């Protein structure tokens, strides 16, 4: 049952990661965001990466 939940959640997390990752390469990222907001975005990107790793790891264990 939990495996089906991971299969539903994982594509959404990957899409979120892709949108967050591509925003870094946008030209307005460094121009429009303050240093604090850039660091906040980096921390959100890292947490999204951890959530993907957790879902993959939990899926492999079950």
Coordinates of C-alpha atoms in Angstrom, one line a residue:
X1 CA 0.0 0.0 0.0
X2 CA 2.8 2.4 0.9
X3 CA 4.6 1.6 -2.3
X4 CA 1.7 2.9 -4.3
X5 CA 1.8 6.2 -2.4
X6 CA 5.5 6.6 -3.2
X7 CA 4.7 6.0 -6.9
X8 CA 2.2 8.8 -6.8
X9 CA 4.3 11.3 -4.8
X10 CA 7.6 10.8 -6.5
X11 CA 6.8 12.4 -9.9
X12 CA 5.4 15.5 -8.2
X13 CA 8.6 15.8 -6.1
X14 CA 10.7 15.4 -9.3
X15 CA 8.7 18.1 -11.1
X16 CA 9.1 20.4 -8.1
X17 CA 12.9 19.7 -8.1
X18 CA 13.1 20.4 -11.9
X19 CA 11.3 23.8 -11.6
X20 CA 13.4 24.8 -8.6
X21 CA 16.6 23.8 -10.4
X22 CA 15.9 25.6 -13.6
X23 CA 15.1 28.8 -11.8
X24 CA 18.8 29.0 -10.7
X25 CA 19.8 29.3 -14.4
X26 CA 17.4 32.1 -15.1
X27 CA 19.1 35.4 -15.6
X28 CA 16.9 37.2 -13.2
X29 CA 17.7 34.8 -10.3
X30 CA 20.8 36.7 -9.2
X31 CA 19.5 40.1 -10.2
X32 CA 16.1 40.1 -8.6
X33 CA 16.6 37.9 -5.5
X34 CA 18.6 39.1 -2.4
X35 CA 21.3 36.9 -0.9
X36 CA 18.9 35.7 1.8
X37 CA 16.3 34.6 -0.8
X38 CA 19.0 32.8 -2.9
X39 CA 20.2 30.9 0.2
X40 CA 16.6 30.1 1.1
X41 CA 16.0 28.8 -2.4
X42 CA 19.2 26.7 -2.1
X43 CA 18.0 25.2 1.2
X44 CA 14.6 24.3 -0.4
X45 CA 16.5 22.7 -3.3
X46 CA 18.5 20.6 -0.9
X47 CA 15.5 19.6 1.1
X48 CA 13.7 18.6 -2.1
X49 CA 16.8 16.4 -3.0
X50 CA 16.6 14.8 0.4
X51 CA 12.9 14.0 0.0
X52 CA 13.6 12.4 -3.4
X53 CA 16.4 10.3 -1.8
X54 CA 14.1 9.3 1.1
X55 CA 11.4 8.2 -1.3
X56 CA 13.8 6.2 -3.4
X57 CA 15.4 4.7 -0.4
X58 CA 12.1 3.8 1.3
X59 CA 10.9 2.3 -1.9
X60 CA 13.9 0.1 -2.2
X61 CA 13.5 -1.1 1.4
X62 CA 9.9 -2.2 1.0

